[in-house]
PDB file of C-alpha atoms and ligand atoms in Angstrom:
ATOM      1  CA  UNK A 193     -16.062   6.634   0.100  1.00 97.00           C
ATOM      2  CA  UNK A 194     -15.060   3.193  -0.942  1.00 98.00           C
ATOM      3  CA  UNK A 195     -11.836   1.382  -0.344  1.00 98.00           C
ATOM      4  CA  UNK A 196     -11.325  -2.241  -1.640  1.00 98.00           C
ATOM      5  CA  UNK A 197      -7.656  -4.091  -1.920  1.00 98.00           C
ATOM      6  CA  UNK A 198      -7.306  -6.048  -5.029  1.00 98.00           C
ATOM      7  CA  UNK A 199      -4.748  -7.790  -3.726  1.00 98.00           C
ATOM      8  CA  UNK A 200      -1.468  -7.543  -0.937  1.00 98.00           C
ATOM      9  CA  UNK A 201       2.018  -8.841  -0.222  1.00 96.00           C
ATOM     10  CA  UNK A 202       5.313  -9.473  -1.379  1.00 91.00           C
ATOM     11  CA  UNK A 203       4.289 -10.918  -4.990  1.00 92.00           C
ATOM     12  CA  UNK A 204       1.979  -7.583  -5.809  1.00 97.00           C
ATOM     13  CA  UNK A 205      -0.038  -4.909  -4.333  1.00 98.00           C
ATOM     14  CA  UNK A 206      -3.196  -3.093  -5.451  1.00 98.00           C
ATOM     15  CA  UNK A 207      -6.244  -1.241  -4.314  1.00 98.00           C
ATOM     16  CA  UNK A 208      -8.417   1.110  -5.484  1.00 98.00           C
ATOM     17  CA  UNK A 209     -10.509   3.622  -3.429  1.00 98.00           C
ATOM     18  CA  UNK A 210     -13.714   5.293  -4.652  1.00 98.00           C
ATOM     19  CA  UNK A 211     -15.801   8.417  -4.219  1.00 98.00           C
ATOM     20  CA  UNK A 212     -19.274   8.308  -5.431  1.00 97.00           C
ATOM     21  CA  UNK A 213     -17.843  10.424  -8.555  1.00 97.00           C
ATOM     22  CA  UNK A 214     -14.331   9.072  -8.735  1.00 98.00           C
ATOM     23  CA  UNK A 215     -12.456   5.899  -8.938  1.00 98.00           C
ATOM     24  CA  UNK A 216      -8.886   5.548  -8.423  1.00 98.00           C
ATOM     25  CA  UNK A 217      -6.570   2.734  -8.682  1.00 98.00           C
ATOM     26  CA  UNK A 218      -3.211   2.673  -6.616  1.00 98.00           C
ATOM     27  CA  UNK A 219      -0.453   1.011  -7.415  1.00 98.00           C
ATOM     28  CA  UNK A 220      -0.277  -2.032 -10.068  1.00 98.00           C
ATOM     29  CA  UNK A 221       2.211  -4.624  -8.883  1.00 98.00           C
ATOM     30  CA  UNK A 222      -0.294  -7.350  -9.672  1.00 98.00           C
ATOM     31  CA  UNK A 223      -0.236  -8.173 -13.593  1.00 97.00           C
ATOM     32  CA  UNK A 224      -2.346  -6.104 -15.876  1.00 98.00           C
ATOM     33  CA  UNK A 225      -4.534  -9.284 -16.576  1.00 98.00           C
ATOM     34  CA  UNK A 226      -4.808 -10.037 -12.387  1.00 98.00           C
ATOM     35  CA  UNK A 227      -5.630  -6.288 -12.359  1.00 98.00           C
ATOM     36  CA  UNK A 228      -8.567  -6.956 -14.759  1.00 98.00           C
ATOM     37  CA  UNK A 229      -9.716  -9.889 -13.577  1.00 98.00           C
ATOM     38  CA  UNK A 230     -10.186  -8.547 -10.161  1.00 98.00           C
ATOM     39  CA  UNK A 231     -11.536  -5.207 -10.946  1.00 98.00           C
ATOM     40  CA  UNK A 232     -14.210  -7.362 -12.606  1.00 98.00           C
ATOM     41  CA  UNK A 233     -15.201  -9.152  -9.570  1.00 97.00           C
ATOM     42  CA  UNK A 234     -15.283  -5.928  -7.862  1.00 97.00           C
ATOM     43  CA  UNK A 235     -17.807  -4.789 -10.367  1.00 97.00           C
ATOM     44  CA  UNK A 236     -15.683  -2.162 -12.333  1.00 97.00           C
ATOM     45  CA  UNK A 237     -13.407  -2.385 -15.405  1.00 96.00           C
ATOM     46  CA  UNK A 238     -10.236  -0.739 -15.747  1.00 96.00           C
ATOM     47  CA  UNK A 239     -12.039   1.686 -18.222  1.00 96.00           C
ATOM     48  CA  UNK A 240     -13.652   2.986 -15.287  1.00 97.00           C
ATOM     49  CA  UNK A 241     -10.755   4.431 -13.496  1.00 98.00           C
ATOM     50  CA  UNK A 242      -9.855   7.937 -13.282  1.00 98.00           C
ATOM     51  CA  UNK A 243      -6.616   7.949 -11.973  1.00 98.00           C
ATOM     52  CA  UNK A 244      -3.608   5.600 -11.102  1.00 98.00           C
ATOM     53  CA  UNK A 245      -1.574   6.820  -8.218  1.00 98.00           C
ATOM     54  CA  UNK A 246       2.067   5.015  -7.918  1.00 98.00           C
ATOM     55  CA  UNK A 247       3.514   4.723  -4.460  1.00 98.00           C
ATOM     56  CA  UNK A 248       7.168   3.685  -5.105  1.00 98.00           C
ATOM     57  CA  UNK A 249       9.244   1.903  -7.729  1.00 97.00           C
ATOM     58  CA  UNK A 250       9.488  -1.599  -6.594  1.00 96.00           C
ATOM     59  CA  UNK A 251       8.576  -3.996  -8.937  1.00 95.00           C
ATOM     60  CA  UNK A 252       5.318  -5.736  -6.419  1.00 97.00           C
ATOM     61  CA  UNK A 253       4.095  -1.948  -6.958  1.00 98.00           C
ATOM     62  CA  UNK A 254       4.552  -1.268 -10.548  1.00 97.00           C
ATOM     63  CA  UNK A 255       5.126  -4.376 -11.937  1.00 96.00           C
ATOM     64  CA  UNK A 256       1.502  -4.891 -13.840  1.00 97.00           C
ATOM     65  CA  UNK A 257       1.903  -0.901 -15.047  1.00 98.00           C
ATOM     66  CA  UNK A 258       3.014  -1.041 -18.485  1.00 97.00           C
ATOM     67  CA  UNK A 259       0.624  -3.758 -19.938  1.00 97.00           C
ATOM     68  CA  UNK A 260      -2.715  -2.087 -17.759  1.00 98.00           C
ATOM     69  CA  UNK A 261      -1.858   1.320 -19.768  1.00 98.00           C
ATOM     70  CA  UNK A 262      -2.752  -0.035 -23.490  1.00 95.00           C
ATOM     71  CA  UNK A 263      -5.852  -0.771 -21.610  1.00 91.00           C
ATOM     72  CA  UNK A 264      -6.496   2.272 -19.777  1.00 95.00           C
ATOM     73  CA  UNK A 265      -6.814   6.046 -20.622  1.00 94.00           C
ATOM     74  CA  UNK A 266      -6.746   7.695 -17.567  1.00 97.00           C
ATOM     75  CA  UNK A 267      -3.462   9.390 -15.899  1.00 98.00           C
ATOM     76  CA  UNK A 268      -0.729   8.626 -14.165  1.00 98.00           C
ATOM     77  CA  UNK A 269       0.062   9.986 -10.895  1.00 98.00           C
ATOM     78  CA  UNK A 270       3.388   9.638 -10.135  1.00 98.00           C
ATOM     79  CA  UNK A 271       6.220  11.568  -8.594  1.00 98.00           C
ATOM     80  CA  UNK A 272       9.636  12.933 -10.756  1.00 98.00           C
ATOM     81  CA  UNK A 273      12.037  10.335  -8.828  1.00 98.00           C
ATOM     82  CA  UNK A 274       9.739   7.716  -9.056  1.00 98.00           C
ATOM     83  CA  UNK A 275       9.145   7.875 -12.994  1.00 98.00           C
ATOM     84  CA  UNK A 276      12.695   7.865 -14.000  1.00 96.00           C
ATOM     85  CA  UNK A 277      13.071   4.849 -11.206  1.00 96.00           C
ATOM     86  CA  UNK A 278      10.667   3.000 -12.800  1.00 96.00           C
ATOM     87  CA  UNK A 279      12.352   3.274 -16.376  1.00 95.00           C
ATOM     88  CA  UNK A 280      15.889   1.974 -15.098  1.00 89.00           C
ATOM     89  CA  UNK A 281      14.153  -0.134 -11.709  1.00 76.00           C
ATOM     90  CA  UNK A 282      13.349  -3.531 -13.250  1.00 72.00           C
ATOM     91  CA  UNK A 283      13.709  -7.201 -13.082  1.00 66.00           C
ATOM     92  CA  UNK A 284      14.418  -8.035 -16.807  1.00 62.00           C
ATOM     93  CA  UNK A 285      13.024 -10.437 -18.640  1.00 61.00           C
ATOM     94  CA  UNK A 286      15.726 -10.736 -21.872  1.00 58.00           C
ATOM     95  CA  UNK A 287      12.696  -9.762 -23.608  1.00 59.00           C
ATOM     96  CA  UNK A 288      13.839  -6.245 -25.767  1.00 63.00           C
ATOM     97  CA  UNK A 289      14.380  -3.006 -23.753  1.00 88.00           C
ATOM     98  CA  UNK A 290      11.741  -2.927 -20.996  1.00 90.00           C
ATOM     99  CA  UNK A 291      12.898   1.072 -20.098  1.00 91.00           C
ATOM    100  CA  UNK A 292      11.800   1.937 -23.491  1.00 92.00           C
ATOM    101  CA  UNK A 293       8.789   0.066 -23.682  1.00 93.00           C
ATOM    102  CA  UNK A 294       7.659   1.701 -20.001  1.00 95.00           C
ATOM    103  CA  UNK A 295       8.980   4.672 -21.162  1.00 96.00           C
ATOM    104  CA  UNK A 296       7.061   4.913 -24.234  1.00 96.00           C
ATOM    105  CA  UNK A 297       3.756   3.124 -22.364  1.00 97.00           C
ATOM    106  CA  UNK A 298       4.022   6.016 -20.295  1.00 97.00           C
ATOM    107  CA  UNK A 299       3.808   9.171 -22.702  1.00 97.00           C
ATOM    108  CA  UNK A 300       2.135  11.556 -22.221  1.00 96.00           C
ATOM    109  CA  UNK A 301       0.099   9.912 -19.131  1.00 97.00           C
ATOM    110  CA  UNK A 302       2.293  11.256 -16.413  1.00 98.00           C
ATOM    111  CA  UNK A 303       1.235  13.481 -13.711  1.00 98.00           C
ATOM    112  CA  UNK A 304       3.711  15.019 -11.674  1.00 98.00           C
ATOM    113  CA  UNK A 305       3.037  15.160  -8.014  1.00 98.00           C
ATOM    114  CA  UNK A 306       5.344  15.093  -5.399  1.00 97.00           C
ATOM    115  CA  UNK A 307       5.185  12.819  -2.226  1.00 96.00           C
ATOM    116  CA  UNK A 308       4.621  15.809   0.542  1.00 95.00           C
ATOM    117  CA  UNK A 309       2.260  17.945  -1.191  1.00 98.00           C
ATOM    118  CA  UNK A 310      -1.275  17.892  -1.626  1.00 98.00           C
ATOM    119  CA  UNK A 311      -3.376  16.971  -4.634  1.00 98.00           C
ATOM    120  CA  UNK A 312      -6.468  16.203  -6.223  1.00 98.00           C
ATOM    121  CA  UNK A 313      -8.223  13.231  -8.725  1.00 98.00           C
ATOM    122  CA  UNK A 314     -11.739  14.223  -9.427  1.00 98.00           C
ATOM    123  CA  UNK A 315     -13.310  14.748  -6.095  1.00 98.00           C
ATOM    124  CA  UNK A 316     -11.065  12.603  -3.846  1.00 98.00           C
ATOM    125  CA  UNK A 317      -8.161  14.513  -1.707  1.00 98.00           C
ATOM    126  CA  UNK A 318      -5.018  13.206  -1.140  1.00 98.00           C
ATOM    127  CA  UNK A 319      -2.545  13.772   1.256  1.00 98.00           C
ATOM    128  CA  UNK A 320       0.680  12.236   0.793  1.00 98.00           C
ATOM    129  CA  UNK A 321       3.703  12.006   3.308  1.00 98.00           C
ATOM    130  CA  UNK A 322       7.135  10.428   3.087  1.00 97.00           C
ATOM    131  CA  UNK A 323       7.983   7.152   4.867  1.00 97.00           C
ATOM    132  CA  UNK A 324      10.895   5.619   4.958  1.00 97.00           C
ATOM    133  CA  UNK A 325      12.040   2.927   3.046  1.00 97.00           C
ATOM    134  CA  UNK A 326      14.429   2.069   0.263  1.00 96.00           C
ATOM    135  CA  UNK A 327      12.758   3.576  -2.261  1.00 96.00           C
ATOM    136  CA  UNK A 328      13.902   6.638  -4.128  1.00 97.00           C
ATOM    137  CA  UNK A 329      10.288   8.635  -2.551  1.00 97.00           C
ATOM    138  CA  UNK A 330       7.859   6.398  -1.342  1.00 97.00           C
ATOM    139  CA  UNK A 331       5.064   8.275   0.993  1.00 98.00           C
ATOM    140  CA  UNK A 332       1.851   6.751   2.082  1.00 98.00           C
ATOM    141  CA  UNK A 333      -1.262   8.770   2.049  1.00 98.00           C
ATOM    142  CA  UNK A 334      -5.199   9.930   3.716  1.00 98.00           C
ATOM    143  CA  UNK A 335      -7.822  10.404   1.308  1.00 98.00           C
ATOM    144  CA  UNK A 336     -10.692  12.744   1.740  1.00 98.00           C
ATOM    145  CA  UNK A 337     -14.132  12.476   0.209  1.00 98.00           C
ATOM    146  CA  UNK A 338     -17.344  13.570   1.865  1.00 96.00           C
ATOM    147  CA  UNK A 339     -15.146  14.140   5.846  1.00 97.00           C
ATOM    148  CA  UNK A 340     -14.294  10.934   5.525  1.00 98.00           C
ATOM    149  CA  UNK A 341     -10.415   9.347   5.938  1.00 98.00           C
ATOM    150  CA  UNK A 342      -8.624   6.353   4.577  1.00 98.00           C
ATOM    151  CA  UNK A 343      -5.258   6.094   5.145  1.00 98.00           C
ATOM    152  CA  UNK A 344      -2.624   3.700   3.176  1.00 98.00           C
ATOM    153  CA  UNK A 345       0.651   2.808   4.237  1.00 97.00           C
ATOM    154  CA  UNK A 346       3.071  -0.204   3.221  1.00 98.00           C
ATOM    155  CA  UNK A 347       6.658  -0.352   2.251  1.00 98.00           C
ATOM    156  CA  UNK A 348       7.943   1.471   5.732  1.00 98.00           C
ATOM    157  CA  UNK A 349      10.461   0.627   8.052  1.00 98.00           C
ATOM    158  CA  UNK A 350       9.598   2.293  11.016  1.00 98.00           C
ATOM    159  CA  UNK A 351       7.108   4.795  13.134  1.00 98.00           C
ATOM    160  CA  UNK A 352       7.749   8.721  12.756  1.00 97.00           C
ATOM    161  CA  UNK A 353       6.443  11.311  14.492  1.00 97.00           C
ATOM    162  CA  UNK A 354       4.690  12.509  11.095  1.00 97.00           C
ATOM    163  CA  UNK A 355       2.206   8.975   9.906  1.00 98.00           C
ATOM    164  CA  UNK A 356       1.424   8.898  13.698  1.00 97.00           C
ATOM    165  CA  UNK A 357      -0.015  12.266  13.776  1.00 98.00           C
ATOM    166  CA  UNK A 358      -1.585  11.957   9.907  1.00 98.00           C
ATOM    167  CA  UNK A 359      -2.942   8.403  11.044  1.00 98.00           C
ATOM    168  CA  UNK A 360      -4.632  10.367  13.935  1.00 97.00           C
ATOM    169  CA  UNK A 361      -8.786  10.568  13.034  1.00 97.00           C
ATOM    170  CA  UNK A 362      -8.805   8.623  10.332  1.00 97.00           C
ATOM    171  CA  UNK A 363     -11.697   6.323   9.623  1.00 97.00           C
ATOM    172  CA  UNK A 364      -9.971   3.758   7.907  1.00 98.00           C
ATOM    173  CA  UNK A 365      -6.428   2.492   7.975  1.00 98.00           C
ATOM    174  CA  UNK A 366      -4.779   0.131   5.835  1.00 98.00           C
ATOM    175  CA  UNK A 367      -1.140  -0.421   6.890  1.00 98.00           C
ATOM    176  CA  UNK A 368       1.580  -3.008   6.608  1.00 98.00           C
ATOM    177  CA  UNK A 369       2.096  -5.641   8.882  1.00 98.00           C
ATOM    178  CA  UNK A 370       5.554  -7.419   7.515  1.00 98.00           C
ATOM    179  CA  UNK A 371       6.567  -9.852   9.005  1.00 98.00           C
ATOM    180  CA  UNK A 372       7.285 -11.594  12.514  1.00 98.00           C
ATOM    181  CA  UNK A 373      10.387 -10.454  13.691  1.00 97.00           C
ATOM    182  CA  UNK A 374      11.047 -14.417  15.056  1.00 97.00           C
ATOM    183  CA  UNK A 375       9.693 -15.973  11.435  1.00 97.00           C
ATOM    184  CA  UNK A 376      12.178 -13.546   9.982  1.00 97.00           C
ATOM    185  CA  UNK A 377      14.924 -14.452  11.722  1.00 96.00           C
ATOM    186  CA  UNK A 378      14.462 -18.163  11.089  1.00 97.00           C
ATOM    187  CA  UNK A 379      13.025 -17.867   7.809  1.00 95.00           C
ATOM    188  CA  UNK A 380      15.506 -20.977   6.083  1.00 94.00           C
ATOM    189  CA  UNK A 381      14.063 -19.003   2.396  1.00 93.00           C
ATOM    190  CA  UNK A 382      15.819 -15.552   2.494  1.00 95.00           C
ATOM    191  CA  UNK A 383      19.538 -15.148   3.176  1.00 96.00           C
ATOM    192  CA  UNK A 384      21.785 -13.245   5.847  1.00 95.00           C
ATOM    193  CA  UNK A 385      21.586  -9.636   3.965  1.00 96.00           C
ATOM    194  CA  UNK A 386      17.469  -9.450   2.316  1.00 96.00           C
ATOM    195  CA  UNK A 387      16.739 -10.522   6.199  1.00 97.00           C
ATOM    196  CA  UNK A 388      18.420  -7.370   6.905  1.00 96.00           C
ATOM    197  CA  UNK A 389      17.351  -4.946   4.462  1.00 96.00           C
ATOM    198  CA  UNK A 390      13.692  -6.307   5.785  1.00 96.00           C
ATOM    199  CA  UNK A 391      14.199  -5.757   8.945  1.00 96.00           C
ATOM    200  CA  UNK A 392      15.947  -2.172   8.678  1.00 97.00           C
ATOM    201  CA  UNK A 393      14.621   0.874   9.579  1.00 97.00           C
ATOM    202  CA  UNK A 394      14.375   1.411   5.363  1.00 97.00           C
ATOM    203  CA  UNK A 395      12.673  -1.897   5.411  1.00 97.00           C
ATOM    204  CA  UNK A 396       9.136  -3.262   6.345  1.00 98.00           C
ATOM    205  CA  UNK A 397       7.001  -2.510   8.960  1.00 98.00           C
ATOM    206  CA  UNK A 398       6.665  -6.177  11.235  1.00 98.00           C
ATOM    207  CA  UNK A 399       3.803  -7.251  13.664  1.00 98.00           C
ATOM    208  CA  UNK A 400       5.339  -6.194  16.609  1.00 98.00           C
ATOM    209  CA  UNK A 401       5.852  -2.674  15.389  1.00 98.00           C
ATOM    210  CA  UNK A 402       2.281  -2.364  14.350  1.00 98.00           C
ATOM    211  CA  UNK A 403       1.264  -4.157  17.894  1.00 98.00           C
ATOM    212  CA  UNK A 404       3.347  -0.776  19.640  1.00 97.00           C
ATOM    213  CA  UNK A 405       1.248   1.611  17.459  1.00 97.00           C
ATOM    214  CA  UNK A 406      -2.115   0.195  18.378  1.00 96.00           C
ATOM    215  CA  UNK A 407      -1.124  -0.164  21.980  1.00 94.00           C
ATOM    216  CA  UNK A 408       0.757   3.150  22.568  1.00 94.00           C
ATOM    217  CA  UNK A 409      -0.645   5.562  19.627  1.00 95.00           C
ATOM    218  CA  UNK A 410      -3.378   4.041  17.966  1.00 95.00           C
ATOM    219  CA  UNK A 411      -6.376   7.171  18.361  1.00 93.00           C
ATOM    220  CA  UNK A 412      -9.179   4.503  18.537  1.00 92.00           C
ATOM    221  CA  UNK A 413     -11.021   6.747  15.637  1.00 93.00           C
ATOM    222  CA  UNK A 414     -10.616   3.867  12.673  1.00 96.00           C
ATOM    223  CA  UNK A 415     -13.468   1.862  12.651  1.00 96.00           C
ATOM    224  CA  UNK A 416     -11.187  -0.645  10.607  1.00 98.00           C
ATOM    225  CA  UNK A 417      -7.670  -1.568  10.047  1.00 98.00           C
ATOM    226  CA  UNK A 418      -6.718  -3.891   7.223  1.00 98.00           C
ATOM    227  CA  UNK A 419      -3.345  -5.780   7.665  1.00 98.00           C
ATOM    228  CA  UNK A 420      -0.813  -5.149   4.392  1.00 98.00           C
ATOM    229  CA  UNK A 421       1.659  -6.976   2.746  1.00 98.00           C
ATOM    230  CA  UNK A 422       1.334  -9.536   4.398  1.00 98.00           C
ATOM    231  CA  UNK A 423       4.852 -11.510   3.684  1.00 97.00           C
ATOM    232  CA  UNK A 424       4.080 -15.266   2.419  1.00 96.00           C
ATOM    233  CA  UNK A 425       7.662 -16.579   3.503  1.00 96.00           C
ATOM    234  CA  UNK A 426       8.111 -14.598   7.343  1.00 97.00           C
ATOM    235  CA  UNK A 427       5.234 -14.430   8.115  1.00 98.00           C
ATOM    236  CA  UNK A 428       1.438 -16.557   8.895  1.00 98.00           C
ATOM    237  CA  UNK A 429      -1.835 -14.542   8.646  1.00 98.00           C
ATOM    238  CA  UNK A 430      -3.170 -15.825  11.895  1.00 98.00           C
ATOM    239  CA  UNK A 431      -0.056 -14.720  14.003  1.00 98.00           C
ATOM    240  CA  UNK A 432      -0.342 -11.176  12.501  1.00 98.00           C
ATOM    241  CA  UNK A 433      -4.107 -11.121  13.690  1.00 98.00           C
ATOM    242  CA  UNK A 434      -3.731 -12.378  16.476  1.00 98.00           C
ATOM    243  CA  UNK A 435      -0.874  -9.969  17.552  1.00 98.00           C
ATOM    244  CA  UNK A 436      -2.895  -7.220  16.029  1.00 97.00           C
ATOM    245  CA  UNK A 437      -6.117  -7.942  18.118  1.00 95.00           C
ATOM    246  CA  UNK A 438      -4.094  -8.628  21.569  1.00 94.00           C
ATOM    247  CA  UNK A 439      -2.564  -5.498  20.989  1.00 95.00           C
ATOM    248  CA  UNK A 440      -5.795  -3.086  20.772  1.00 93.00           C
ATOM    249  CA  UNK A 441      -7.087  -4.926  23.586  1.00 90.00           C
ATOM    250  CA  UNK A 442      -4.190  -3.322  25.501  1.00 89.00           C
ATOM    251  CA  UNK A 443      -5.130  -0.052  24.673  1.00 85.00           C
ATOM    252  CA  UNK A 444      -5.523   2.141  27.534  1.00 71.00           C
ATOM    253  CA  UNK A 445      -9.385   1.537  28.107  1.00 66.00           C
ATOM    254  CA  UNK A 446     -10.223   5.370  28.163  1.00 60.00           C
ATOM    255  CA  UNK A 447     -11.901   5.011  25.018  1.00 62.00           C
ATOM    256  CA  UNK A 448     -12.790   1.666  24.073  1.00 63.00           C
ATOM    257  CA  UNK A 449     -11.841   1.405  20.263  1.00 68.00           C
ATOM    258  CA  UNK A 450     -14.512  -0.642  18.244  1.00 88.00           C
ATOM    259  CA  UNK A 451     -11.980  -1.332  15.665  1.00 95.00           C
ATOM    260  CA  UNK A 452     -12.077  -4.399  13.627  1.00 96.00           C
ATOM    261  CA  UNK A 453      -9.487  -5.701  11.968  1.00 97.00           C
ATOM    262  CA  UNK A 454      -9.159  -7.237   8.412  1.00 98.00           C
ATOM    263  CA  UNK A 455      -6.387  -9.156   6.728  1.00 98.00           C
ATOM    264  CA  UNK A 456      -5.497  -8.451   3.234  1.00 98.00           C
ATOM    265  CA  UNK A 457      -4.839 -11.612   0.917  1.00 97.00           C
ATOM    266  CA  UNK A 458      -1.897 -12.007  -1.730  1.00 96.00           C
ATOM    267  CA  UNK A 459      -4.456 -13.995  -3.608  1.00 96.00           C
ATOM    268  CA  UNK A 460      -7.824 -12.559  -3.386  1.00 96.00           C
ATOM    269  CA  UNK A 461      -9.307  -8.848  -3.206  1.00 98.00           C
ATOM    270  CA  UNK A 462     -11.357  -8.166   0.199  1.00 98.00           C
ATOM    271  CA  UNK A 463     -14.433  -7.255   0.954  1.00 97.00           C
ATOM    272  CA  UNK A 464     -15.980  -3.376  -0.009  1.00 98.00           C
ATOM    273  CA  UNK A 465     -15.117  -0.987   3.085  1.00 98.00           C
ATOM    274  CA  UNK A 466     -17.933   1.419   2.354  1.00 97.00           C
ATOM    275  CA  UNK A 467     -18.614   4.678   4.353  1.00 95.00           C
TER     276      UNK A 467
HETATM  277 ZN1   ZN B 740       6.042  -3.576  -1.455  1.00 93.23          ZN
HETATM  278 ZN1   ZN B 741       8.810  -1.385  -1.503  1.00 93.23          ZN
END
């Protein structure tokens, strides 16, 4: 397995993970072109994909969908709530009717899946589960090639009993790390109610809550975690990797965890995780 991000954070969000057989692309919040670009320095095109999974509605996950379909051929995994979101979920442009457009982008390319239920592109597993956020069905999911794990989770507000046990064993995790709860608080940028909806337990996943995961739950089994969504405004990449690496070195020391951690970039695709 294979597992590079495009690109991660408030303005757009896109990775792709790959089997030896099969390449998938999740989410397109970046623009098609972006998309493109950065597929290319990743060595692929977007002819190469096999699938497109959609995690949510929000425009920094679909907003680069519509144009990357007259370029693509391959399917798109979505779930029933989430289409007809998508076709009424939009920032407009006052350029024609963008439902229609998506709507019509979209024929015939749909795949119906549904955010707790198991399914399958080419050889790669996936496992979805819900998280909450304010989203109409937003899950995160593992991904099984070959016995090994990757895990992806943004766009969640809190810790539930369920992504702790389905981030248990996993060999890679990439998962959102917000915001600082101080940054957002004084963040002069975003007013009294977005500051809340971030912060809610329908909101985004901050530092500190990902610090109490590694330190109290974390398994120790991921040789990496990459930080997510990183936001531009409330938050600063050093303080969330700093928090993040202070927080593992809590662990109880009953088994040492040789994780490293990784930040995703708004602006940039990462390194290849390969396994
Ligand atoms: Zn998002
Ligand atoms: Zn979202």
């Amino acid at each position: 397995m294979k597992f590079i991000v495009l690109g991660s954070g408030s303005s757009g969000n896109t990775f792709v993970i790959c089997s030896e057989k099969t390449r998938v692309l999740v989410d397109a919040g970046l623009s098609a072109r972006e998309i493109t670009r950065r597929l290319a320095l990743a060595g692929m095109t977007p002819s190469d994909l096999d699938g497109i999974v959609i995690t949510h509605e929000h425009s920094d996950h679909v907003g680069g969908l519509r144009t990357l379909l007259s370029n693509v051929e391959c399917a798109v995994y979505i779930s029933g709530k989430t289409e007809e979101a998508y076709y009424r979920t939009y920032r407009s442009n006052g350029n024609g009717n963008e439902s229609a457009r998506r709507q019509e982008a979209m024929k015939g390319r749909a795949v119906g899946i549904e955010s707790n239920k198991h399914f399958c592109i080419g050889d790669i597993d996936f496992e979805p589960f819900t998280v909450p956020h304010d989203a109409v069905d937003n899950f995160g999911f593992v991904a099984k090639n070959g016995g090994v794990c990757v895990a992806a989770l943004t766009d969640f507000g809190h810790m539930t009993q369920l992504i702790r046990e389905k981030l248990n064993g996993c060999d890679l995790i990439y998962i959102e790390s917000n915001h600082s709860r101080d940054m957002l608080r004084a963040c002069p940028v975003y007013n009294w109610s977005l500051k809340q909806r971030i912060a809610s337990k329908r909101g985004h996943f901050s530092n500190e809550d990902l610090a109490d995961w590694m330190t109290n739950d974390f398994d120790g089994s991921a040789k990496h975690i990459i930080l997510a969504h990183l936001s531009q405004r409330a938050n600063d990449p050093a303080l969330a990797r700093i928090t993040a690496e202070t927080a593992l070195q809590m662990r109880a020391p009953l088994f040492p965890a040789e994780t490293k951690i990784t930040l995703s970039h708004h602006a940039q695709p990462s390194e290849w995780f390969c396994f």
